[in-house]
Coordinates of C-alpha atoms and ligand atoms in Angstrom, one line a residue:
X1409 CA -121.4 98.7 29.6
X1410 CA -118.0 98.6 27.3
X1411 CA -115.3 100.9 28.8
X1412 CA -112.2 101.3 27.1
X1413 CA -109.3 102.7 28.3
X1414 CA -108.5 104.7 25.3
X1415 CA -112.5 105.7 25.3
X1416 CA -112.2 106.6 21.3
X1417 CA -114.0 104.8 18.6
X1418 CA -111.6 104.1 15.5
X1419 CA -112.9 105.7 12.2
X1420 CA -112.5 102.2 10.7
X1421 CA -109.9 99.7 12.3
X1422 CA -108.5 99.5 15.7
X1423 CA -104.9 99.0 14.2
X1424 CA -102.9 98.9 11.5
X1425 CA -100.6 96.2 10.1
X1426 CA -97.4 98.1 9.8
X1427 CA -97.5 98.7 13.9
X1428 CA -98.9 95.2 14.5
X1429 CA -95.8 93.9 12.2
X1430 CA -93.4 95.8 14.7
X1431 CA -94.3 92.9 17.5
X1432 CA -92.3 90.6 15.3
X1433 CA -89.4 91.8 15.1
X1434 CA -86.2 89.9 17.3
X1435 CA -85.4 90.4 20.7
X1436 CA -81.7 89.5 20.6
X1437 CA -80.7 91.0 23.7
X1438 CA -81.4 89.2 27.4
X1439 CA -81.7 91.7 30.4
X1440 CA -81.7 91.3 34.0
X1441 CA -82.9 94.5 35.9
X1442 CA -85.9 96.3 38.3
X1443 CA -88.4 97.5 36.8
X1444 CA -88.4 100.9 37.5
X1445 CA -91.2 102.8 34.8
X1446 CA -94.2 102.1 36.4
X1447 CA -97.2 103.7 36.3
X1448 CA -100.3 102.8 38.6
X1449 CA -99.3 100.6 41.9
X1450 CA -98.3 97.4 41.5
X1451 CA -100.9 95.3 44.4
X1452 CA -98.4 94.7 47.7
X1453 CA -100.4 91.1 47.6
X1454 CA -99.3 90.0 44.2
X1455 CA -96.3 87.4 45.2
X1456 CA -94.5 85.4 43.1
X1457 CA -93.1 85.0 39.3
X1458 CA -94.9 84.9 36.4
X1459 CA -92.9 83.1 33.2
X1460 CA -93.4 83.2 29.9
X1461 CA -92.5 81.8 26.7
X1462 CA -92.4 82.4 22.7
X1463 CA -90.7 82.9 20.0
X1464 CA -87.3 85.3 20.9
X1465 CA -85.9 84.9 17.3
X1466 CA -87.6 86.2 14.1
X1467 CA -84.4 85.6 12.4
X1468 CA -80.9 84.4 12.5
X1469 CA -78.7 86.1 11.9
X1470 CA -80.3 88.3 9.3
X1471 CA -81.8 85.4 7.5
X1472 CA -85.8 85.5 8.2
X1473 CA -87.6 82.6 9.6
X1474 CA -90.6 81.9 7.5
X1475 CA -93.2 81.4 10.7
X1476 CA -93.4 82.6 14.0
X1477 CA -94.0 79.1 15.3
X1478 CA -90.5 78.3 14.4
X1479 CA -88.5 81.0 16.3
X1480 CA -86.4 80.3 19.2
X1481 CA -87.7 79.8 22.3
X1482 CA -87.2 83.4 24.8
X1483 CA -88.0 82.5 28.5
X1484 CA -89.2 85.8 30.0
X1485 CA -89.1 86.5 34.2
X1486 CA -91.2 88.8 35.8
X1487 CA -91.2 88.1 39.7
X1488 CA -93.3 90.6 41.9
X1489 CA -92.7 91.1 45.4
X1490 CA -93.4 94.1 47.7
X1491 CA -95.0 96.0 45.2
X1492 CA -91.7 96.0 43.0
X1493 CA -91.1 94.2 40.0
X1494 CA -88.1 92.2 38.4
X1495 CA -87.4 91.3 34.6
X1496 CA -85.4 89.3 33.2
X1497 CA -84.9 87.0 29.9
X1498 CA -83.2 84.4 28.3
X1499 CA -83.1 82.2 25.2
X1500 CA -83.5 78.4 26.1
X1501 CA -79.7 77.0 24.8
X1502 CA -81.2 73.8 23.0
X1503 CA -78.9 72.1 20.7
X1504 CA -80.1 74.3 17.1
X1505 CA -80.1 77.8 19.0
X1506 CA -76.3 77.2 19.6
X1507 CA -75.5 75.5 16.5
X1508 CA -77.7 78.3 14.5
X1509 CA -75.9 81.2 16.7
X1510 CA -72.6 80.3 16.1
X1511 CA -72.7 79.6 12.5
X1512 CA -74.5 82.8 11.7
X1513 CA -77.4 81.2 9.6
X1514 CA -80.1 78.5 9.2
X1515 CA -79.2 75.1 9.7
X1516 CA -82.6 73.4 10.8
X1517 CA -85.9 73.6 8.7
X1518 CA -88.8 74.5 10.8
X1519 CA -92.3 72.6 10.9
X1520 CA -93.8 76.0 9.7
X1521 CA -92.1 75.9 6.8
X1522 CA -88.6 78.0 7.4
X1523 CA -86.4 76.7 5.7
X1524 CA -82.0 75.7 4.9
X1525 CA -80.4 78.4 2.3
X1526 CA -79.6 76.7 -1.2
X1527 CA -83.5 75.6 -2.6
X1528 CA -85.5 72.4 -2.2
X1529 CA -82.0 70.2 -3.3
X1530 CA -80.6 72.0 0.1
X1531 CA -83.7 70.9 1.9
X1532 CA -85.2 67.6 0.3
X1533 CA -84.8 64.6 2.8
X1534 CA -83.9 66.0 5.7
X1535 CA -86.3 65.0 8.0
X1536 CA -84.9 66.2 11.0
X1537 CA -86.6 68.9 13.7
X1538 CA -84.6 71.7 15.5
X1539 CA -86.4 71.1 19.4
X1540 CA -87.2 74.9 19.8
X1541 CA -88.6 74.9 23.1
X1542 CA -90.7 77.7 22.4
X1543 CA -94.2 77.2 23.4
X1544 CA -94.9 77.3 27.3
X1545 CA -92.6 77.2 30.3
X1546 CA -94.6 75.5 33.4
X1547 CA -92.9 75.4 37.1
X1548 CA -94.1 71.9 38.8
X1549 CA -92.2 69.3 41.0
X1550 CA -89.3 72.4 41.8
X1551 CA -88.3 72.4 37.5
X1552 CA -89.2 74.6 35.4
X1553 CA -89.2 73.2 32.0
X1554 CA -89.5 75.1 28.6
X1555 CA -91.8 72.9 26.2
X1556 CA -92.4 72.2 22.7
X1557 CA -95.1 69.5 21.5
X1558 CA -92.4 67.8 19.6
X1559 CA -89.8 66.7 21.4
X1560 CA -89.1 66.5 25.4
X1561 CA -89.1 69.6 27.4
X1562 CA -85.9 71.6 28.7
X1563 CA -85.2 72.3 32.3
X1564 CA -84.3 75.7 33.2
X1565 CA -82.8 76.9 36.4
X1566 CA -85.7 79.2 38.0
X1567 CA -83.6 82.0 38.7
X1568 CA -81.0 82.4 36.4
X1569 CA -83.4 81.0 33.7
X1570 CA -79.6 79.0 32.5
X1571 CA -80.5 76.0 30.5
X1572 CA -79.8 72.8 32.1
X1573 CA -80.6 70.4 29.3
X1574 CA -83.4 67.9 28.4
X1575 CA -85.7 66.9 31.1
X1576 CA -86.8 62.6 30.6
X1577 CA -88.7 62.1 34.4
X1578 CA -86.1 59.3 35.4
X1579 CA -86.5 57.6 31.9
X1580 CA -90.0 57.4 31.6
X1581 CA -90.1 59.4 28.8
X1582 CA -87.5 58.2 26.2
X1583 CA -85.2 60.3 23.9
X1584 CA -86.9 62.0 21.4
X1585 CA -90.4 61.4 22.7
X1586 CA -92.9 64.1 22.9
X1587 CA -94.6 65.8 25.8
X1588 CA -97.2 68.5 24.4
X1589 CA -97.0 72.1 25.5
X1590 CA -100.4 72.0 27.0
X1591 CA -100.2 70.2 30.2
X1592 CA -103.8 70.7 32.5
X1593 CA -103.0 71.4 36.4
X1594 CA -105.5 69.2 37.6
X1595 CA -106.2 70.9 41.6
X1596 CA -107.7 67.6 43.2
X1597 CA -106.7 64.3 41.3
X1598 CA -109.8 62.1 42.3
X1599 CA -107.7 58.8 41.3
X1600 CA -104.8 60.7 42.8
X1601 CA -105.6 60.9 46.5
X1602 CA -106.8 64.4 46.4
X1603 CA -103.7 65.7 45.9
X1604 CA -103.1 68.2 42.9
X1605 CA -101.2 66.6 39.9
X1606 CA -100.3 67.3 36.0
X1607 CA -101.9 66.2 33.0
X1608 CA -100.0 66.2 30.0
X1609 CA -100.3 64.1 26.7
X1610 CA -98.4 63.7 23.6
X1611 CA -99.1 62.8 19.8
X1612 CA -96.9 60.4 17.7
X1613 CA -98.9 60.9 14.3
X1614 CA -99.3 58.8 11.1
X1615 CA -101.7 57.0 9.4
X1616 CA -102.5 55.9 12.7
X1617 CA -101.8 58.3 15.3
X1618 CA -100.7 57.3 19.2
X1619 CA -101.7 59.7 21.8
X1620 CA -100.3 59.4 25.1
X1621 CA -101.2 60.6 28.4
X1622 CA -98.9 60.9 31.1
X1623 CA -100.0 62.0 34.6
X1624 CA -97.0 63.3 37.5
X1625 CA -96.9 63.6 41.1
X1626 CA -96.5 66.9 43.5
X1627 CA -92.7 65.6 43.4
X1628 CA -93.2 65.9 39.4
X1629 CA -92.8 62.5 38.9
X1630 CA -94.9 60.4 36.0
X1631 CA -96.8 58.1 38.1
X1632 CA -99.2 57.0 34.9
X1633 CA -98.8 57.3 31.5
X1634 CA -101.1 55.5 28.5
X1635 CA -101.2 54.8 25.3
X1636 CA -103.4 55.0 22.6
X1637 CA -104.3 54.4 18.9
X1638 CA -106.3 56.2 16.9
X1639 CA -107.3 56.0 12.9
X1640 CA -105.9 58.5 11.1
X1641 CA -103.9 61.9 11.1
X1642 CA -103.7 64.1 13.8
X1643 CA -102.8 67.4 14.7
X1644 CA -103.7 67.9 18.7
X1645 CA -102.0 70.7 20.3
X1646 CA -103.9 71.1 23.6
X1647 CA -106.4 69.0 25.2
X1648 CA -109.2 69.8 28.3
X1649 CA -109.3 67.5 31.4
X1650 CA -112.3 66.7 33.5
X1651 CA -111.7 64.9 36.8
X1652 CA -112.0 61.3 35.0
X1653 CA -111.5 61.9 31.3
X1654 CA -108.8 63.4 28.8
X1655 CA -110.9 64.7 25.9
X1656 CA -109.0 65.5 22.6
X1657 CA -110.4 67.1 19.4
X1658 CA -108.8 65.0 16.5
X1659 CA -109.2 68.7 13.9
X1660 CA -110.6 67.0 10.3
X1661 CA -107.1 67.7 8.3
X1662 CA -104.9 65.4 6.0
X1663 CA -101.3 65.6 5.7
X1664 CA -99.4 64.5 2.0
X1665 CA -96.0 64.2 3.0
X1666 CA -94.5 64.5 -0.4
X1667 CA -93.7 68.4 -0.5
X1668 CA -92.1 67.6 2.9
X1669 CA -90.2 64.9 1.9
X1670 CA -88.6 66.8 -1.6
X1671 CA -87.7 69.9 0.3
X1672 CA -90.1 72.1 -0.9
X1673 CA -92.4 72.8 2.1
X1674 CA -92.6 72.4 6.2
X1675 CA -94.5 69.6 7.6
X1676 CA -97.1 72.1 8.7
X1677 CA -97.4 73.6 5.2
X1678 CA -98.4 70.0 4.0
X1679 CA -101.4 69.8 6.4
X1680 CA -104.9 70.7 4.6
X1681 CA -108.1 71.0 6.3
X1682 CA -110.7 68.7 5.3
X1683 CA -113.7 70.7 5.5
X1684 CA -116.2 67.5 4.8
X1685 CA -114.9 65.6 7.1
X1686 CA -116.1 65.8 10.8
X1687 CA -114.1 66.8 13.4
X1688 CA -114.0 63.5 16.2
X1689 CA -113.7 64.0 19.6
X1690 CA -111.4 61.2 21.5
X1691 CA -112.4 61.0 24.9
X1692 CA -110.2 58.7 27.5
X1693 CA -110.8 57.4 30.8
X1694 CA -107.6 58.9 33.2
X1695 CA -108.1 55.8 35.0
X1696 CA -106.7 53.3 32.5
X1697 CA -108.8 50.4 34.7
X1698 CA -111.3 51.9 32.9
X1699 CA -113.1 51.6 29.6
X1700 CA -109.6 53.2 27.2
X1701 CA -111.0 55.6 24.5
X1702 CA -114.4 56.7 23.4
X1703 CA -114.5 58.6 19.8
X1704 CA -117.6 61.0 18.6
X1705 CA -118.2 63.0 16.4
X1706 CA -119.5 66.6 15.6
X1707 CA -119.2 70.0 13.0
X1708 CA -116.0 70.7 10.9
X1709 CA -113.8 72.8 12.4
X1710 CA -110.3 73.6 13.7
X1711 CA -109.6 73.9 17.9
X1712 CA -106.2 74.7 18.7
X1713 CA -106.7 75.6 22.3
X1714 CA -109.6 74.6 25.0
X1715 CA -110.4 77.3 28.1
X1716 CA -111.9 73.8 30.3
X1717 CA -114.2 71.4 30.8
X1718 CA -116.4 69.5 33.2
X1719 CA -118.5 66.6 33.7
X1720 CA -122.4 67.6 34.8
X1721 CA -124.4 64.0 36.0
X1722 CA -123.6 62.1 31.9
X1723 CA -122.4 64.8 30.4
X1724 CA -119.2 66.1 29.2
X1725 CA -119.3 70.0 28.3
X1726 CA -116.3 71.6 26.4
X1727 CA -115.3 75.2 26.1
X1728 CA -113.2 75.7 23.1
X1729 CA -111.5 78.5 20.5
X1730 CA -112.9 76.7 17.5
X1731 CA -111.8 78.2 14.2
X1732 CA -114.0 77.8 10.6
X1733 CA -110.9 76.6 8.9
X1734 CA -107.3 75.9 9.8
X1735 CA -105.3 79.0 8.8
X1736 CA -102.9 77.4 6.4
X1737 CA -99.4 78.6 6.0
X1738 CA -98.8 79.1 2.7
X1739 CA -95.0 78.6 1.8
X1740 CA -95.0 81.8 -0.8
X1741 CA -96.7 84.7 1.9
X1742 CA -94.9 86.4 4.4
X1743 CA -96.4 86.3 7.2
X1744 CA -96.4 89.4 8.0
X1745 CA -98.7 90.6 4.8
X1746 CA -101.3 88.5 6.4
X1747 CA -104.6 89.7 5.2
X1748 CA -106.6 89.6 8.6
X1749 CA -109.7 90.2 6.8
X1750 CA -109.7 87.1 4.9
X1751 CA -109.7 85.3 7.2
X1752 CA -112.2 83.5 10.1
X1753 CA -112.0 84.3 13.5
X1754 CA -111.4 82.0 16.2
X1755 CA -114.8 82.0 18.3
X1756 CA -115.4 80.3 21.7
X1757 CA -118.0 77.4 21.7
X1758 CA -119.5 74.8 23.9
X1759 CA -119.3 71.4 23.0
X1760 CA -122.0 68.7 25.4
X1761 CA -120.9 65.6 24.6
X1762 CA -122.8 62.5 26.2
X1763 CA -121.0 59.2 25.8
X1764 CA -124.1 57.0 25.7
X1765 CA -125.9 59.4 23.4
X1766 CA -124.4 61.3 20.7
X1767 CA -124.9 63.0 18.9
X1768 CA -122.3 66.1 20.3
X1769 CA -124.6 69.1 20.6
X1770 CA -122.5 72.5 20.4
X1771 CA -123.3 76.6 21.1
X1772 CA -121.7 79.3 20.2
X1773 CA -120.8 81.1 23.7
X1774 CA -119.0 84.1 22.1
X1775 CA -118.8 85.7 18.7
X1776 CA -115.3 88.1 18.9
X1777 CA -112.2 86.8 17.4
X1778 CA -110.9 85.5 20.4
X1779 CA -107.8 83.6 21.5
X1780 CA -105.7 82.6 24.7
X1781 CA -108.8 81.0 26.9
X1782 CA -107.6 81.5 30.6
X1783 CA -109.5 80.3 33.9
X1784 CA -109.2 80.3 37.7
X1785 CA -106.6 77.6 38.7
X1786 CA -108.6 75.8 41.0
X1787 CA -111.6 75.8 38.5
X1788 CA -109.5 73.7 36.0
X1789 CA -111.8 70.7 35.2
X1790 CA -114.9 72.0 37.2
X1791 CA -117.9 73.8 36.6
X1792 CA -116.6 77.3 36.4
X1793 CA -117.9 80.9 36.0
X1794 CA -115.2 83.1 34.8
X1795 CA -113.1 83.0 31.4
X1796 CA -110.5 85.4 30.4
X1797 CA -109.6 85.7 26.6
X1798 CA -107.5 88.1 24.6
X1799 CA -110.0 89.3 21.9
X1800 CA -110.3 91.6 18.7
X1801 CA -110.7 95.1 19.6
X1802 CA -114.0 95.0 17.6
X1803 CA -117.0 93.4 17.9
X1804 CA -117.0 91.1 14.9
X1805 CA -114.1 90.2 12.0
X1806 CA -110.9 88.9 12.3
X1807 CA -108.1 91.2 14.0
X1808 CA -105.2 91.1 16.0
X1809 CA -106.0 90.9 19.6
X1810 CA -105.5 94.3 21.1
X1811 CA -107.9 93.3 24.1
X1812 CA -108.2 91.5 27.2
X1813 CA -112.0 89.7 27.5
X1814 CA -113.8 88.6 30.3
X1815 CA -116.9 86.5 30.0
X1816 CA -119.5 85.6 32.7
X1817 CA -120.8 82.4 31.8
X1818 CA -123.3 82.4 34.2
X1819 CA -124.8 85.7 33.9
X1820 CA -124.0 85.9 30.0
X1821 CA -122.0 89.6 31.0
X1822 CA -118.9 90.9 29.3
X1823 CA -116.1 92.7 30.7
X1824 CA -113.0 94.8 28.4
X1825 CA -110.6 96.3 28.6
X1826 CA -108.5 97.3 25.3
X1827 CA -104.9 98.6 24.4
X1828 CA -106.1 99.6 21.1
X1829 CA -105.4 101.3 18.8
X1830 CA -101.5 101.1 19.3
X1831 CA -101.6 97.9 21.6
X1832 CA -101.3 94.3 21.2
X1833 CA -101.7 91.5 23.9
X1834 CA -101.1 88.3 24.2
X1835 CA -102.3 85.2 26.6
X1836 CA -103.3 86.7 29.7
X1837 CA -102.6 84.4 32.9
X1838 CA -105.5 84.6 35.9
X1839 CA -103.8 85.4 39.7
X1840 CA -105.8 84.5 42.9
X1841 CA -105.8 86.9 45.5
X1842 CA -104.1 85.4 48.0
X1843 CA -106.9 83.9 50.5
X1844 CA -109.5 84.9 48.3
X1845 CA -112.4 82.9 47.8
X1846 CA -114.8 84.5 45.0
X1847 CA -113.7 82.9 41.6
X1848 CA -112.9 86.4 40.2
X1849 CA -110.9 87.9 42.9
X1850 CA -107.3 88.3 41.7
X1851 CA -105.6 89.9 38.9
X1852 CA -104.9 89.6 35.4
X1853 CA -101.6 90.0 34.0
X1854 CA -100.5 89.9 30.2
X1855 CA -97.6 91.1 28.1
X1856 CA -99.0 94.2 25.9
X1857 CA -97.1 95.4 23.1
X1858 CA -97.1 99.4 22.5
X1859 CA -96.1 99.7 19.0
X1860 CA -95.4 103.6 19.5
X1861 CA -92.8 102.7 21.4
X1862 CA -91.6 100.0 20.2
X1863 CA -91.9 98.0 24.2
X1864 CA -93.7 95.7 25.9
X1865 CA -95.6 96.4 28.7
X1866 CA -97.0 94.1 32.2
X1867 CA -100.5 95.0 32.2
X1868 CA -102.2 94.1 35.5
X1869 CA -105.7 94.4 35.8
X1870 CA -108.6 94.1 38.5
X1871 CA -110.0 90.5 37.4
X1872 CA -113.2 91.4 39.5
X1873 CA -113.9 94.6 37.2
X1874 CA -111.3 94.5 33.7
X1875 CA -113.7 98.2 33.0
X1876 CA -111.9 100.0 35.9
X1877 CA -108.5 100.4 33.6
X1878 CA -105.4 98.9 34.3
X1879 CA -103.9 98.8 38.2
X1880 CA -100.7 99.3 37.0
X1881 CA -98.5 99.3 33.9
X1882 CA -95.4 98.5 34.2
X1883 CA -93.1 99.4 30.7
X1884 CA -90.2 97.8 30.2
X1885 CA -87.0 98.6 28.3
X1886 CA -87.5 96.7 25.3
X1887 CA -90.2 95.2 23.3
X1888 CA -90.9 91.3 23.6
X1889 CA -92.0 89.7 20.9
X1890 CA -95.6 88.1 20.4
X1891 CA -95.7 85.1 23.2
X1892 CA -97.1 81.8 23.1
X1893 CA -97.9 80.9 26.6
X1894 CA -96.9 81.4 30.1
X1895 CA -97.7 80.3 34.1
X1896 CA -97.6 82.3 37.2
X1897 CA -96.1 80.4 40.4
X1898 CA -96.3 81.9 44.0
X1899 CA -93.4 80.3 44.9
Ligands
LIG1370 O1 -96.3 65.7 10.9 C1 -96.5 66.4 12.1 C2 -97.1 67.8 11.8 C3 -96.8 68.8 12.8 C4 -97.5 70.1 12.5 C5 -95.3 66.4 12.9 C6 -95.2 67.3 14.0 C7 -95.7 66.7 15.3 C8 -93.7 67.6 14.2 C9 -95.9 68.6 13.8 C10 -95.6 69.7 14.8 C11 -96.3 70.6 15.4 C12 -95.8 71.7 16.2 C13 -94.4 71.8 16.5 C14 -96.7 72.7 16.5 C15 -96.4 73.9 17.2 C16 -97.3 74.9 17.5 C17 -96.9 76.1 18.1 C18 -95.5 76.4 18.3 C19 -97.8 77.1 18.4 C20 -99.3 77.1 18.2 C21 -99.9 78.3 18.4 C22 -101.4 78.4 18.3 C23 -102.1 79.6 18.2 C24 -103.5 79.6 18.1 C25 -101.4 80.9 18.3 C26 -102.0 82.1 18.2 C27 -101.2 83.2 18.1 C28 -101.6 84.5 18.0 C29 -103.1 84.8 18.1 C30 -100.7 85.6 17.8 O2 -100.3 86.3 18.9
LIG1371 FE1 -101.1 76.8 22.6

């Protein structure tokens, strides 16, 4: 019942490492221009722009950056109309891009762990981040903003993709102040009217840790934000939403400042899973009239991304990539000699969690190294049927994800498509047929990377059948590096 397009079985892996390695190499150059190498027929319905984000950068100048997590952010435009296709791409201008670009080298150490020329002395005590913008670029309240869970977001014009500078909601959020990369489009706001509305929330961590959760308008405006304390640590990078709660999974990990501090390693390079300590789950009420924050507990483990969630009568289910172990950076490996065998795969789970009584019961839903989780818009929060993953090209180990996944969670079916053994994708973003009204009528569209020639391709697929192949492939000139995440807008 597996198709694959390339319908081979590989002698022993899917890939290898040198043509993964190729994916992360620099884009420097930013193009504007139809796309005219197309193979397939690009669907005459599918309207609108899809952006994406991720690392642009690899370097500066030369000099390597020790962690992808660290590189620029590279805002890439694909807008489809009348079965044609436009690309285009930018680098966000934030403050350290310019500074970085015109000096020719590394002036900023990254939270991964890159680091200033001239040792630890060079290094030690400065405390300061370079705002990289490079983790998801969202369109909502007519601004598209770039953002980075660190710092505030960047606004972007939507067609020229020209920075405009840091985006602060009228003052609500102050300078400096976070606003995660993981906001939840929430279609039907039951404490908001009906109307559809953003959820967003953001982490200030230290021995306690405040999370805040801000909630904007159709206009984009914040029209609620709360805050929160919580014992301990944390490193939350995305969060799930239900129609009344914000759930968070506070990852068991501990973070000893000291290496930080003295210049030897990033902030991320200082965090170390705790695997005998549970991992809590922080559940609060969106309506702040409401009882604030419920904490419970279940199994070790690391989630950096959730697909959704949704409240059934009491209960609270959870569909996460949850990971054995967080993969640690380690400040003396190149990242690009990562040894994928050695380490876990991220698997998907669900997590029932009923507030009156624990414990947290969880199942594994699906066994390949998966990543990206993706869902129908309009399901976000709800009881849903349909997930979309980028996945291993095999069945079990840890890999690269060369595949695009799609799980039935009612019927327990699989569908595949893969771009192995020369292809790499990333997140793949979910399009509704316009008018449609069966969850899996649209199209799924992700970046894939060919590493024979050395270019990035549009995949879209069928969503209702990812077996039949791709609809059309659409290569562009150049390769783009491995994303981080992206959104499709039909305006
Ligand atoms: O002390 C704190 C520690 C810390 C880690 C301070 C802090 C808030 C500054 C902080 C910063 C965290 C940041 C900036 C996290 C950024 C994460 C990021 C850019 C990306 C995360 C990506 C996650 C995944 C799972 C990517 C998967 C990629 C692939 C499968 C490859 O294609
Ligand atoms: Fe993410």
């Amino acid at each position: 019942f597996q198709l694959y397009e390339h319908a081979s079985t590989f002698p022993e892996k899917s890939y290898t490492r040198g043509s993964w390695q190729q994916g992360y190499q620099s884009l420097k150059q930013e193009f504007d221009y139809w796309i005219s190498d197309v193979e397939g027929q690009i669907p005459p319905e599918l309207h609108g722009t899809l952006f994406r984000n991720g690392p642009g950068l690899l370097d500066v100048n030369g000099h390597r950056i020790h962690h992808p997590f660290d590189g620029d952010g590279m805002i890439s435009r694909i807008t489809f109309s009348n079965s044609r296709a436009h690309f285009s791409n930018r680098f966000i201008r934030t403050i350290g891009y310019l500074e970085e670009q015109k000096a020719g080298k590394i002036l900023y150490r990254g939270v991964f762990g890159t680091q200033k020329p001239g040792g630890w002395l060079a290094n030690a005590f400065d405390l300061k981040f370079k705002n990289i913008a490079n983790t998801n670029v969202i369109y909502w309240g007519d601004k598209l903003l770039a953002l980075w869970e660190a710092a505030e977001p960047h606004r972007l014009d939507p067609y020229t993709l020209e920075t405009l500078g840091k985006e602060y909601f009228k003052g609500v959020l102050s300078e400096g102040e976070a606003f995660a990369a993981h906001p939840r489009f929430d279609p039907s706001g039951s404490i908001n009217g009906g109307e559809p509305c953003l959820v967003n929330f953001s982490i200030k961590p230290g021995l306690s840790s405040t999370i805040t959760i801000f909630e904007l308008d159709l206009t984009g405006a914040i029209v609620r934000k709360q805050a929160h304390s919580v014992p301990g640590f944390t490193f939350i990078h995305d969060f799930a939403i239900t129609p009344n709660y914000c759930i968070l999974f506070q990852n068991p990990v501990a973070f000893n400042p000291i290496p930080f501090v003295a210049g030897m390693r990033g902030a991320g390079e200082c965090i170390k899973f705790q695997p005998n300590q549970k991992t809590r789950i922080v559940v609060i009420n969106r309506n702040p009239d409401k009882k604030g924050v419920q904490i419970l507990e279940t199994h070790s483990g690391f989630v950096f991304h959730h697909a959704n969630a949704f409240e059934v009568d009491d209960e609270i289910v959870i569909d996460s990539i949850c990971y054995e172990s967080f993969p640690e950076v380690k400040p003396e490996s190149d990242f690009r000699e990562v040894d994928f065998d050695a380490l876990k795969p991220g698997q998907l789970w669900r997590f029932h969690v009923k507030l009156n009584e624990p414990p947290v019961w969880r199942e594994l839903l699906e066994n390949r190294c998966c990543e990206f989780p993706c869902i129908h818009p309009s399901k976000v929060g709800r009881p849903y049927r349909y997930l979309y993953m980028g996945a291993a090209h095999a069945e079990t180990g840890n890999a690269p994800l060369q595949a695009f996944l799609k799980v039935d969670l009612e019927l327990q079916e699989r569908q595949f498509w893969s771009a192995a053994p020369h292809g790499f994708v990333s997140e793949p973003i979910f399009v509704p047929r316009p008018g449609s009204e069966k969850e899996d009528d649209g199209w799924l569209l992700g970046l894939v990377y060919d590493s024979t020639h050395h270019r990035s391709d549009v995949v879209i697929l069928d969503a209702n059948n990812l077996n039949l192949g791709a609809v059309a492939r659409l290569h562009l000139k150049h390769h783009i590096p491995y994303g981080l995440h992206g959104n499709f807008t039909s305006e």
